[in-house]
Amino acid sequence: MGNSVWKQYLWKAAFQLTKMQNQRSCLLILILLSVTLGFILHSQMSQNFLEDEYFVDAVKCPACYGTSACQRFRRKEYQLHSYSQFRMFDLVNTKNVHHGAHMEVQSVVFKKLASDEELRQFDDDICIQANQRRGCDVSVAIFKSDLVDIIYSHMLEHNHVSDMSDLVRCPSQRLLDRIYDMYKERQSDGFLSRHNKIQLITTIAINPEPLVLQIFPQSDGWPFPRYLGACGRFIVEEKIDTPLYKFLEASWATRLSIALQVLQIAEKFTDNDLGYALYPTDITLENLAVTDKEEVMFIDAENILVVDREQIRKDAAEGWDIKTEAIPDGCPAEQYCLAFSPQDLCTRYFTDHNYYAFIHGLFGKQNSNYPYGLLHSIPHDVPDGEKLQRLLEECINPSKPLGRFDAFPQLLKLVEKLNRYYQGGRGNQRKEFK
C-alpha cells in the first residue's frame, strides 16, 4: 500500500514537472515569435522598398510604364506609408494600390495599374508572341512581340493600338497625336526613344489611366489627380483625400455643392472646347474623391472611352447627328448597372451616356451598400424640392424618348441656383425661385 502511494506521488510530481516545462517551452516560443515578428516589422519599416528595382518591376523595362521617377525613388524622396510598408499585406492588396508621401510632405498614391494575375498574363502573352516560354525575360522578349511595330514609326498609329483599351477604342489620328505628343515618359531632350515608345504602348495595353491624366491634365482644368511620374510598373499620382461615398451623410449644403461639381464634370466630359468626349464606362462612388478644398476629382481613369467629336462631325457619316440615349437593357430592377454601345458612343455626336451614367451612378441607388445617392433626403424647405426630385428621376428613368436631353440642362441650372441659395445666404437668393 505504501509502495502504491509512493508511485502515485512520483507520477504526480513528474506530471507537474512536465506541465511546468511545457508552459516554459510555450512561453519561450511566444517570446521568440514576438521578437522575430518585431524584428521583421522593424526591418520592413526601416527599409524603403521603392529602391528595390525588383519590387517596382523596373527590371522589366521597357515593358513598363516609365522611368521618370526612378532617380527620386533611389534618392528616397518617396516613402511608403501605413500598411503599404509591410509586404504581408500585399496578399490582400489585390488592386496593388499603395499609399505614401513625397519628402514626407505631399501625400501620394502608387499604382501598379493591374492585379498580379493580370500582369502575369500580360507577361505570358509577350513571351508567347516572342516564341519563348512563359516566365521569360519580358524586357528582351517585348522587342520580338506584336507591340514592337511602334519603334519603327515617328507617330502613334491606329494599327499600333487596335482595341487595346477604352482610351483607344475608336481613336482619331488627332487623339493619337495628342497621346504621343503629351506623353511625359521621354528623354530629357524631349525625344521619344524606342524604349519610351515601348513603354507608351505597354501603358496603353495594361491600363491607360496615366495617359488620361497626361492628355487631360489638372493644370488645364480637368478633374483628375496630377500625374507625378513612373518607375517600372509603379506610377505616382497625387492623393485625393476623401472618397465620395464618405460625403453621403454630410450636410445638405455640402452635398449640394459636391453634386453641382459632379454635374459640371458630366457636362465637361460631354462637351468641351477640345472637342473630345470622355465617356466613363464604370462610375461608382468609389471612383470619385474630394480634396481638402472640397473639389471633386475622378480618381479611377482606366475605363474612360475617349471620342473625337470633331472627327465625327468632319466625317459626317450617316446618322452621325441623330441623338442616341442610354437604355439600361438587362439591368436588374432597382439596381445600378451601366449598359452602353461602344459603336453608338464612337459614331454619334449627341449621346446622353454621361447624363445617365453620372446621375444614376452617383445620385441613384447602386446596391445594398449605397441605398441612396448624393441628394437623398431633400429637406422639406428646399425651394423647388419637388422639381429637383422629378428632374433626378427623369434623368434616371425618362418618361419620354430622349427625355434626358431636356432634363439634364434643367437639373444643372436648378442645382446651380440652389447652390447659390445655400452658399450665398438664403434671404437674398429666395427671389430666384419666385
CSV table of C-alpha atoms in Angstrom, one decimal, residues 6-427:
chain,number,residue,atom,x,y,z
A,6,TRP,CA,4.8,6.5,-3.3
A,7,LYS,CA,4.3,5.6,-7.0
A,8,GLN,CA,1.3,7.9,-7.3
A,9,TYR,CA,3.2,10.7,-5.7
A,10,LEU,CA,6.1,10.2,-8.1
A,11,TRP,CA,3.7,10.2,-11.1
A,12,LYS,CA,2.0,13.5,-9.9
A,13,ALA,CA,5.4,15.1,-9.4
A,14,ALA,CA,6.5,14.0,-12.9
A,15,PHE,CA,3.3,15.3,-14.4
A,16,GLN,CA,3.7,18.7,-12.7
A,17,LEU,CA,7.3,19.0,-13.8
A,18,THR,CA,6.3,18.1,-17.4
A,19,LYS,CA,3.5,20.7,-17.2
A,20,MET,CA,5.9,23.4,-16.0
A,21,GLN,CA,8.4,22.5,-18.7
A,22,ASN,CA,5.6,22.7,-21.4
A,23,GLN,CA,4.5,26.1,-20.1
A,24,ARG,CA,8.0,27.3,-20.1
A,25,SER,CA,8.5,26.0,-23.6
A,26,CYS,CA,5.3,27.7,-24.8
A,27,LEU,CA,6.4,30.9,-23.2
A,28,LEU,CA,9.8,30.7,-24.8
A,29,ILE,CA,8.2,30.0,-28.2
A,30,LEU,CA,5.9,33.0,-27.8
A,31,ILE,CA,8.8,35.2,-26.8
A,32,LEU,CA,10.8,34.1,-29.8
A,33,LEU,CA,7.9,34.6,-32.1
A,34,SER,CA,7.3,38.1,-30.7
A,35,VAL,CA,11.0,39.0,-31.1
A,36,THR,CA,11.0,37.6,-34.7
A,37,LEU,CA,7.9,39.4,-35.7
A,38,GLY,CA,9.1,42.6,-34.1
A,39,PHE,CA,12.4,42.3,-36.0
A,40,ILE,CA,10.6,41.7,-39.3
A,41,LEU,CA,8.2,44.7,-38.8
A,42,HIS,CA,11.1,46.9,-37.8
A,43,SER,CA,13.2,45.8,-40.8
A,44,GLN,CA,10.4,46.4,-43.2
A,45,MET,CA,9.5,49.8,-41.7
A,46,SER,CA,13.2,50.9,-41.9
A,47,GLN,CA,13.5,49.6,-45.5
A,48,ASN,CA,12.4,51.7,-48.4
A,49,PHE,CA,11.1,49.0,-50.9
A,50,LEU,CA,10.7,51.7,-53.6
A,51,GLU,CA,14.5,51.5,-54.0
A,52,ASP,CA,14.2,47.8,-55.0
A,53,GLU,CA,14.1,47.5,-58.8
A,54,TYR,CA,12.5,44.1,-58.4
A,55,PHE,CA,9.8,45.3,-56.1
A,56,VAL,CA,8.8,48.1,-58.6
A,57,ASP,CA,9.5,45.8,-61.6
A,58,ALA,CA,12.0,48.3,-63.1
A,59,VAL,CA,13.9,45.2,-64.3
A,60,LYS,CA,11.1,44.6,-66.8
A,61,CYS,CA,11.5,47.9,-68.5
A,62,PRO,CA,10.8,48.9,-71.3
A,63,ALA,CA,7.8,46.5,-70.8
A,64,CYS,CA,6.8,49.0,-68.1
A,65,TYR,CA,5.2,52.4,-67.6
A,66,GLY,CA,8.3,54.6,-67.5
A,67,THR,CA,11.4,55.6,-65.6
A,68,SER,CA,11.0,59.3,-64.8
A,69,ALA,CA,10.6,58.8,-61.1
A,70,CYS,CA,13.3,56.1,-60.6
A,71,GLN,CA,16.0,58.5,-59.5
A,72,ARG,CA,13.6,60.0,-57.0
A,73,PHE,CA,12.9,56.5,-55.7
A,74,ARG,CA,16.6,55.8,-55.4
A,75,ARG,CA,17.2,59.1,-53.6
A,76,LYS,CA,14.5,58.1,-51.1
A,77,GLU,CA,12.4,61.1,-51.9
A,78,TYR,CA,9.3,58.9,-51.9
A,79,GLN,CA,8.3,56.6,-48.9
A,80,LEU,CA,5.6,54.1,-48.4
A,81,HIS,CA,3.3,54.7,-45.5
A,82,SER,CA,0.8,52.8,-43.3
A,83,TYR,CA,0.1,49.1,-44.3
A,84,SER,CA,2.0,49.7,-47.6
A,85,GLN,CA,5.2,49.4,-45.7
A,86,PHE,CA,4.6,45.7,-44.9
A,87,ARG,CA,4.8,43.1,-47.6
A,88,MET,CA,2.5,40.7,-45.8
A,89,PHE,CA,-0.4,43.0,-46.7
A,90,ASP,CA,0.4,42.5,-50.4
A,91,LEU,CA,-1.6,39.3,-50.1
A,92,VAL,CA,-4.8,41.2,-49.6
A,93,ASN,CA,-3.9,44.3,-51.7
A,94,THR,CA,-5.3,42.8,-54.9
A,95,LYS,CA,-5.6,46.2,-56.6
A,96,ASN,CA,-1.9,46.9,-56.0
A,97,VAL,CA,-2.5,50.4,-54.7
A,98,HIS,CA,0.0,51.7,-52.2
A,99,HIS,CA,0.0,54.9,-50.1
A,100,GLY,CA,2.9,57.1,-49.3
A,101,ALA,CA,4.4,60.6,-49.4
A,102,HIS,CA,6.9,62.7,-51.3
A,103,MET,CA,9.6,64.2,-48.9
A,104,GLU,CA,7.1,63.5,-46.0
A,105,VAL,CA,5.1,66.4,-47.2
A,106,GLN,CA,2.8,65.6,-50.2
A,107,SER,CA,0.6,62.6,-49.9
A,108,VAL,CA,0.8,60.3,-53.0
A,109,VAL,CA,-0.6,57.1,-54.3
A,110,PHE,CA,1.5,54.4,-56.0
A,111,LYS,CA,-0.4,52.2,-58.5
A,112,LYS,CA,0.7,49.1,-60.4
A,113,LEU,CA,-2.5,49.6,-62.5
A,114,ALA,CA,-3.4,45.9,-62.5
A,115,SER,CA,-3.5,42.8,-60.3
A,116,ASP,CA,-0.6,40.5,-60.1
A,117,GLU,CA,-2.5,37.9,-62.1
A,118,GLU,CA,-3.3,40.4,-64.9
A,119,LEU,CA,0.4,41.5,-65.1
A,120,ARG,CA,1.5,37.9,-65.1
A,121,GLN,CA,-0.9,37.2,-68.0
A,122,PHE,CA,0.4,40.2,-69.9
A,123,ASP,CA,4.0,38.9,-69.5
A,124,ASP,CA,3.0,35.4,-70.6
A,125,ASP,CA,1.4,36.8,-73.7
A,126,ILE,CA,4.6,38.7,-74.5
A,127,CYS,CA,6.7,35.6,-74.1
A,128,ILE,CA,4.3,33.5,-76.3
A,129,GLN,CA,4.3,36.2,-79.0
A,130,ALA,CA,8.1,36.1,-78.9
A,131,ASN,CA,8.1,32.3,-79.2
A,132,GLN,CA,9.5,31.9,-75.8
A,133,ARG,CA,8.4,30.0,-72.7
A,134,ARG,CA,6.2,31.6,-70.0
A,135,GLY,CA,8.3,33.4,-67.4
A,136,CYS,CA,10.9,34.6,-70.0
A,137,ASP,CA,12.7,37.9,-69.7
A,138,VAL,CA,10.0,40.3,-71.0
A,139,SER,CA,12.4,43.2,-71.1
A,140,VAL,CA,14.0,41.4,-74.1
A,141,ALA,CA,11.1,39.4,-75.4
A,142,ILE,CA,8.9,42.5,-75.9
A,143,PHE,CA,11.1,43.5,-78.9
A,144,LYS,CA,10.0,40.3,-80.6
A,145,SER,CA,6.3,40.7,-79.7
A,146,ASP,CA,3.3,42.2,-81.5
A,147,LEU,CA,3.9,45.5,-79.7
A,148,VAL,CA,7.2,46.3,-81.4
A,149,ASP,CA,5.9,48.0,-84.6
A,150,ILE,CA,5.7,51.4,-82.8
A,151,ILE,CA,9.5,51.7,-82.6
A,152,TYR,CA,9.7,52.0,-86.4
A,153,SER,CA,7.3,54.9,-86.5
A,154,HIS,CA,7.6,58.6,-85.6
A,155,MET,CA,3.9,58.7,-84.5
A,156,LEU,CA,1.3,56.6,-82.9
A,157,GLU,CA,-0.9,54.9,-85.5
A,158,HIS,CA,-4.2,53.0,-85.5
A,159,ASN,CA,-2.6,49.7,-86.2
A,160,HIS,CA,-0.4,50.1,-83.1
A,161,VAL,CA,-3.3,50.3,-80.6
A,162,SER,CA,-6.2,48.4,-82.2
A,163,ASP,CA,-8.8,47.6,-79.4
A,164,MET,CA,-6.2,47.7,-76.7
A,165,SER,CA,-8.2,49.7,-74.2
A,166,ASP,CA,-11.1,52.1,-73.9
A,167,LEU,CA,-8.9,55.1,-74.4
A,168,VAL,CA,-8.2,54.0,-78.0
A,169,ARG,CA,-11.4,52.1,-78.7
A,170,CYS,CA,-12.1,54.4,-81.7
A,171,PRO,CA,-9.3,56.9,-81.9
A,172,SER,CA,-8.9,59.6,-84.4
A,173,GLN,CA,-5.4,60.4,-85.6
A,174,ARG,CA,-5.8,63.8,-83.7
A,175,LEU,CA,-6.3,61.8,-80.4
A,176,LEU,CA,-3.3,59.5,-81.2
A,177,ASP,CA,-1.1,62.6,-81.9
A,178,ARG,CA,-2.2,64.2,-78.6
A,179,ILE,CA,-1.3,61.0,-76.7
A,180,TYR,CA,2.1,60.8,-78.4
A,181,ASP,CA,2.9,64.5,-78.0
A,182,MET,CA,1.9,64.8,-74.4
A,183,TYR,CA,3.4,61.6,-73.2
A,184,LYS,CA,5.8,62.6,-70.3
A,185,GLU,CA,7.9,59.4,-70.1
A,186,ARG,CA,10.6,60.6,-72.6
A,187,GLN,CA,14.2,61.6,-72.6
A,188,SER,CA,15.4,64.9,-71.1
A,189,ASP,CA,15.8,66.4,-74.6
A,190,GLY,CA,12.1,65.7,-75.3
A,191,PHE,CA,12.9,62.9,-77.8
A,192,LEU,CA,10.9,59.7,-77.7
A,193,SER,CA,13.4,56.8,-77.8
A,194,ARG,CA,12.4,53.3,-78.9
A,195,HIS,CA,12.3,52.3,-75.2
A,196,ASN,CA,10.0,55.2,-74.5
A,197,LYS,CA,7.7,54.1,-77.3
A,198,ILE,CA,7.6,50.5,-75.9
A,199,GLN,CA,6.7,52.0,-72.5
A,200,LEU,CA,3.9,54.0,-74.1
A,201,ILE,CA,2.4,51.0,-75.9
A,202,THR,CA,2.7,48.9,-72.7
A,203,THR,CA,0.8,51.5,-70.7
A,204,ILE,CA,-2.0,51.6,-73.3
A,205,ALA,CA,-2.2,47.8,-73.3
A,206,ILE,CA,-2.2,47.3,-69.5
A,207,ASN,CA,-4.1,50.4,-68.2
A,208,PRO,CA,-4.2,53.8,-69.9
A,209,GLU,CA,-5.1,55.7,-66.7
A,210,PRO,CA,-1.7,57.6,-66.6
A,211,LEU,CA,-2.2,58.7,-70.2
A,212,VAL,CA,-5.6,60.1,-69.4
A,213,LEU,CA,-4.1,62.1,-66.6
A,214,GLN,CA,-1.4,63.4,-69.0
A,215,ILE,CA,-3.6,64.3,-72.0
A,216,PHE,CA,-6.3,65.9,-69.9
A,217,PRO,CA,-4.2,67.4,-67.1
A,218,GLN,CA,-5.5,69.0,-63.9
A,219,SER,CA,-3.5,72.1,-64.8
A,220,ASP,CA,-5.9,72.7,-67.7
A,221,GLY,CA,-8.9,72.4,-65.5
A,222,TRP,CA,-9.6,68.6,-65.9
A,223,PRO,CA,-10.9,66.8,-62.7
A,224,PHE,CA,-8.1,64.3,-62.4
A,225,PRO,CA,-5.2,63.8,-60.0
A,226,ARG,CA,-1.9,65.1,-61.0
A,227,TYR,CA,0.4,62.6,-62.7
A,228,LEU,CA,3.8,62.7,-60.9
A,229,GLY,CA,5.9,60.1,-62.8
A,230,ALA,CA,6.6,56.4,-63.1
A,231,CYS,CA,9.3,53.9,-62.2
A,232,GLY,CA,9.0,50.4,-63.6
A,233,ARG,CA,5.4,49.2,-63.1
A,234,PHE,CA,4.6,51.8,-60.5
A,235,ILE,CA,3.1,55.2,-61.3
A,236,VAL,CA,2.8,58.0,-58.9
A,237,GLU,CA,-0.3,60.2,-58.6
A,238,GLU,CA,-1.4,63.0,-56.3
A,239,LYS,CA,-3.5,61.5,-53.5
A,240,ILE,CA,-7.0,62.9,-53.3
A,241,ASP,CA,-8.1,62.8,-49.7
A,242,THR,CA,-11.7,61.6,-49.2
A,243,PRO,CA,-13.7,59.1,-51.3
A,244,LEU,CA,-17.0,60.5,-52.4
A,245,TYR,CA,-19.1,57.9,-50.5
A,246,LYS,CA,-17.9,59.4,-47.2
A,247,PHE,CA,-19.9,62.5,-48.0
A,248,LEU,CA,-23.3,60.7,-48.2
A,249,GLU,CA,-24.0,61.8,-44.7
A,250,ALA,CA,-22.6,65.3,-45.0
A,251,SER,CA,-24.8,68.4,-44.6
A,252,TRP,CA,-27.3,69.2,-47.3
A,253,ALA,CA,-25.3,72.4,-48.4
A,254,THR,CA,-22.1,70.3,-48.7
A,255,ARG,CA,-23.7,67.6,-50.7
A,256,LEU,CA,-25.4,70.2,-52.9
A,257,SER,CA,-22.0,71.8,-53.6
A,258,ILE,CA,-20.5,68.4,-54.5
A,259,ALA,CA,-23.5,67.5,-56.6
A,260,LEU,CA,-23.0,70.6,-58.6
A,261,GLN,CA,-19.4,69.7,-59.4
A,262,VAL,CA,-20.4,66.2,-60.4
A,263,LEU,CA,-23.0,67.6,-62.9
A,264,GLN,CA,-20.4,70.0,-64.2
A,265,ILE,CA,-18.0,67.2,-64.7
A,266,ALA,CA,-20.6,65.2,-66.6
A,267,GLU,CA,-21.2,68.2,-68.9
A,268,LYS,CA,-17.5,68.9,-69.4
A,269,PHE,CA,-16.9,65.3,-70.3
A,270,THR,CA,-19.7,65.5,-72.8
A,271,ASP,CA,-19.0,68.9,-74.4
A,272,ASN,CA,-15.8,70.9,-74.1
A,273,ASP,CA,-13.5,73.2,-76.1
A,274,LEU,CA,-11.1,70.4,-77.1
A,275,GLY,CA,-13.8,68.6,-79.0
A,276,TYR,CA,-13.2,65.3,-77.2
A,277,ALA,CA,-16.0,63.4,-75.3
A,278,LEU,CA,-14.9,61.4,-72.3
A,279,TYR,CA,-17.4,58.5,-71.6
A,280,PRO,CA,-16.6,56.7,-68.3
A,281,THR,CA,-17.8,53.1,-68.5
A,282,ASP,CA,-17.6,52.5,-64.8
A,283,ILE,CA,-18.9,55.2,-62.4
A,284,THR,CA,-19.3,54.4,-58.7
A,285,LEU,CA,-19.0,56.4,-55.5
A,286,GLU,CA,-15.5,54.8,-55.1
A,287,ASN,CA,-14.3,56.2,-58.4
A,288,LEU,CA,-14.5,59.8,-57.3
A,289,ALA,CA,-13.0,61.6,-54.4
A,290,VAL,CA,-12.9,65.1,-52.8
A,291,THR,CA,-9.9,67.2,-52.0
A,292,ASP,CA,-9.4,69.1,-48.7
A,293,LYS,CA,-10.7,72.1,-50.7
A,294,GLU,CA,-13.9,70.2,-51.5
A,295,GLU,CA,-13.0,69.8,-55.2
A,296,VAL,CA,-14.3,66.7,-56.8
A,297,MET,CA,-11.8,64.5,-58.7
A,298,PHE,CA,-12.1,61.4,-60.9
A,299,ILE,CA,-9.6,59.0,-59.3
A,300,ASP,CA,-10.0,55.9,-61.4
A,301,ALA,CA,-9.5,56.7,-65.1
A,302,GLU,CA,-8.9,53.3,-66.5
A,303,ASN,CA,-12.3,52.8,-68.1
A,304,ILE,CA,-12.9,56.0,-70.0
A,305,LEU,CA,-13.8,55.8,-73.7
A,306,VAL,CA,-12.4,58.9,-75.5
A,307,VAL,CA,-14.2,60.0,-78.7
A,308,ASP,CA,-13.1,62.7,-81.1
A,309,ARG,CA,-16.4,64.6,-81.7
A,310,GLU,CA,-14.7,66.9,-84.2
A,311,GLN,CA,-13.8,63.8,-86.3
A,312,ILE,CA,-17.5,62.6,-86.1
A,313,ARG,CA,-18.6,66.0,-87.4
A,314,LYS,CA,-16.0,66.0,-90.1
A,315,ASP,CA,-16.7,62.5,-91.3
A,316,ALA,CA,-20.5,63.2,-91.2
A,317,ALA,CA,-21.3,59.5,-91.6
A,318,GLU,CA,-25.0,58.5,-92.0
A,319,GLY,CA,-26.9,59.1,-88.7
A,320,TRP,CA,-23.9,61.0,-87.1
A,321,ASP,CA,-26.2,63.8,-85.8
A,322,ILE,CA,-29.1,61.6,-84.6
A,323,LYS,CA,-29.4,61.7,-80.8
A,324,THR,CA,-28.9,58.4,-79.1
A,325,GLU,CA,-29.9,57.6,-75.5
A,326,ALA,CA,-28.6,55.1,-72.9
A,327,ILE,CA,-31.1,52.3,-72.3
A,328,PRO,CA,-30.1,50.0,-69.4
A,329,ASP,CA,-31.2,46.8,-71.0
A,330,GLY,CA,-30.6,43.7,-69.0
A,331,CYS,CA,-30.1,45.6,-65.7
A,332,PRO,CA,-31.7,44.0,-62.6
A,333,ALA,CA,-34.6,46.0,-61.3
A,334,GLU,CA,-33.7,48.6,-58.6
A,335,GLN,CA,-30.0,48.1,-59.2
A,336,TYR,CA,-27.5,50.2,-60.9
A,337,CYS,CA,-25.7,48.9,-63.9
A,338,LEU,CA,-24.2,50.8,-66.9
A,339,ALA,CA,-25.2,49.4,-70.3
A,340,PHE,CA,-23.8,51.1,-73.4
A,341,SER,CA,-22.9,50.6,-77.0
A,342,PRO,CA,-19.3,51.4,-77.9
A,343,GLN,CA,-20.4,51.7,-81.5
A,344,ASP,CA,-23.0,54.4,-80.7
A,345,LEU,CA,-20.6,56.3,-78.5
A,346,CYS,CA,-17.9,56.2,-81.2
A,347,THR,CA,-20.2,57.3,-84.1
A,348,ARG,CA,-22.9,59.6,-82.6
A,349,TYR,CA,-22.3,63.3,-81.9
A,350,PHE,CA,-25.1,63.6,-79.4
A,351,THR,CA,-25.5,61.0,-76.7
A,352,ASP,CA,-26.9,61.1,-73.1
A,353,HIS,CA,-24.5,58.5,-71.8
A,354,ASN,CA,-22.8,60.8,-69.3
A,355,TYR,CA,-26.1,62.2,-68.1
A,356,TYR,CA,-27.4,58.7,-67.3
A,357,ALA,CA,-24.1,57.3,-66.0
A,358,PHE,CA,-23.3,60.1,-63.6
A,359,ILE,CA,-26.8,60.7,-62.2
A,360,HIS,CA,-27.8,57.0,-61.9
A,361,GLY,CA,-24.3,56.0,-60.6
A,362,LEU,CA,-23.9,58.8,-58.1
A,363,PHE,CA,-27.4,60.1,-57.3
A,364,GLY,CA,-29.5,56.9,-57.5
A,365,LYS,CA,-29.4,53.6,-55.7
A,366,GLN,CA,-26.4,51.5,-56.6
A,367,ASN,CA,-26.6,48.5,-54.3
A,368,SER,CA,-27.3,47.4,-50.7
A,369,ASN,CA,-24.1,49.2,-49.6
A,370,TYR,CA,-25.2,52.5,-51.0
A,371,PRO,CA,-29.0,52.5,-51.0
A,372,TYR,CA,-29.2,56.2,-51.8
A,373,GLY,CA,-27.2,58.8,-53.7
A,374,LEU,CA,-25.8,62.3,-53.1
A,375,LEU,CA,-29.0,64.2,-53.0
A,376,HIS,CA,-31.0,61.9,-50.8
A,377,SER,CA,-33.4,63.1,-48.1
A,378,ILE,CA,-34.1,66.5,-49.7
A,379,PRO,CA,-35.1,68.9,-46.9
A,380,HIS,CA,-38.8,69.9,-46.9
A,381,ASP,CA,-38.0,73.6,-47.1
A,382,VAL,CA,-35.7,73.4,-50.2
A,383,PRO,CA,-37.1,75.7,-52.9
A,384,ASP,CA,-38.3,73.7,-55.8
A,385,GLY,CA,-37.5,70.5,-53.9
A,386,GLU,CA,-40.2,68.6,-55.8
A,387,LYS,CA,-38.9,69.8,-59.1
A,388,LEU,CA,-35.4,68.7,-58.1
A,389,GLN,CA,-36.6,65.2,-57.3
A,390,ARG,CA,-38.6,65.0,-60.5
A,391,LEU,CA,-35.6,66.0,-62.7
A,392,LEU,CA,-33.4,63.4,-60.9
A,393,GLU,CA,-35.9,60.7,-61.7
A,394,GLU,CA,-36.3,61.9,-65.3
A,395,CYS,CA,-32.5,61.6,-65.8
A,396,ILE,CA,-32.5,58.1,-64.4
A,397,ASN,CA,-35.8,56.8,-66.0
A,398,PRO,CA,-37.0,59.2,-68.7
A,399,SER,CA,-40.8,59.4,-69.1
A,400,LYS,CA,-40.4,60.1,-72.8
A,401,PRO,CA,-37.9,59.2,-75.5
A,402,LEU,CA,-34.7,61.3,-75.3
A,403,GLY,CA,-36.0,62.9,-72.1
A,404,ARG,CA,-32.6,63.2,-70.5
A,405,PHE,CA,-31.5,65.8,-73.2
A,406,ASP,CA,-34.2,68.1,-71.8
A,407,ALA,CA,-34.0,67.1,-68.1
A,408,PHE,CA,-30.2,67.4,-67.6
A,409,PRO,CA,-29.8,71.1,-68.5
A,410,GLN,CA,-32.7,71.9,-66.3
A,411,LEU,CA,-31.2,69.9,-63.5
A,412,LEU,CA,-27.9,71.6,-63.8
A,413,LYS,CA,-29.4,75.0,-63.8
A,414,LEU,CA,-31.6,74.2,-60.8
A,415,VAL,CA,-28.7,72.8,-58.8
A,416,GLU,CA,-26.6,75.9,-59.7
A,417,LYS,CA,-29.4,78.1,-58.3
A,418,LEU,CA,-29.8,76.0,-55.2
A,419,ASN,CA,-26.1,76.1,-54.6
A,420,ARG,CA,-26.1,79.9,-54.8
A,421,TYR,CA,-29.1,79.9,-52.4
A,422,TYR,CA,-27.3,77.9,-49.7
A,423,GLN,CA,-23.8,79.3,-50.2
A,424,GLY,CA,-24.7,83.0,-50.6
A,425,GLY,CA,-27.4,83.5,-47.9
A,426,ARG,CA,-30.9,82.2,-48.4
A,427,GLY,CA,-32.7,85.5,-47.8
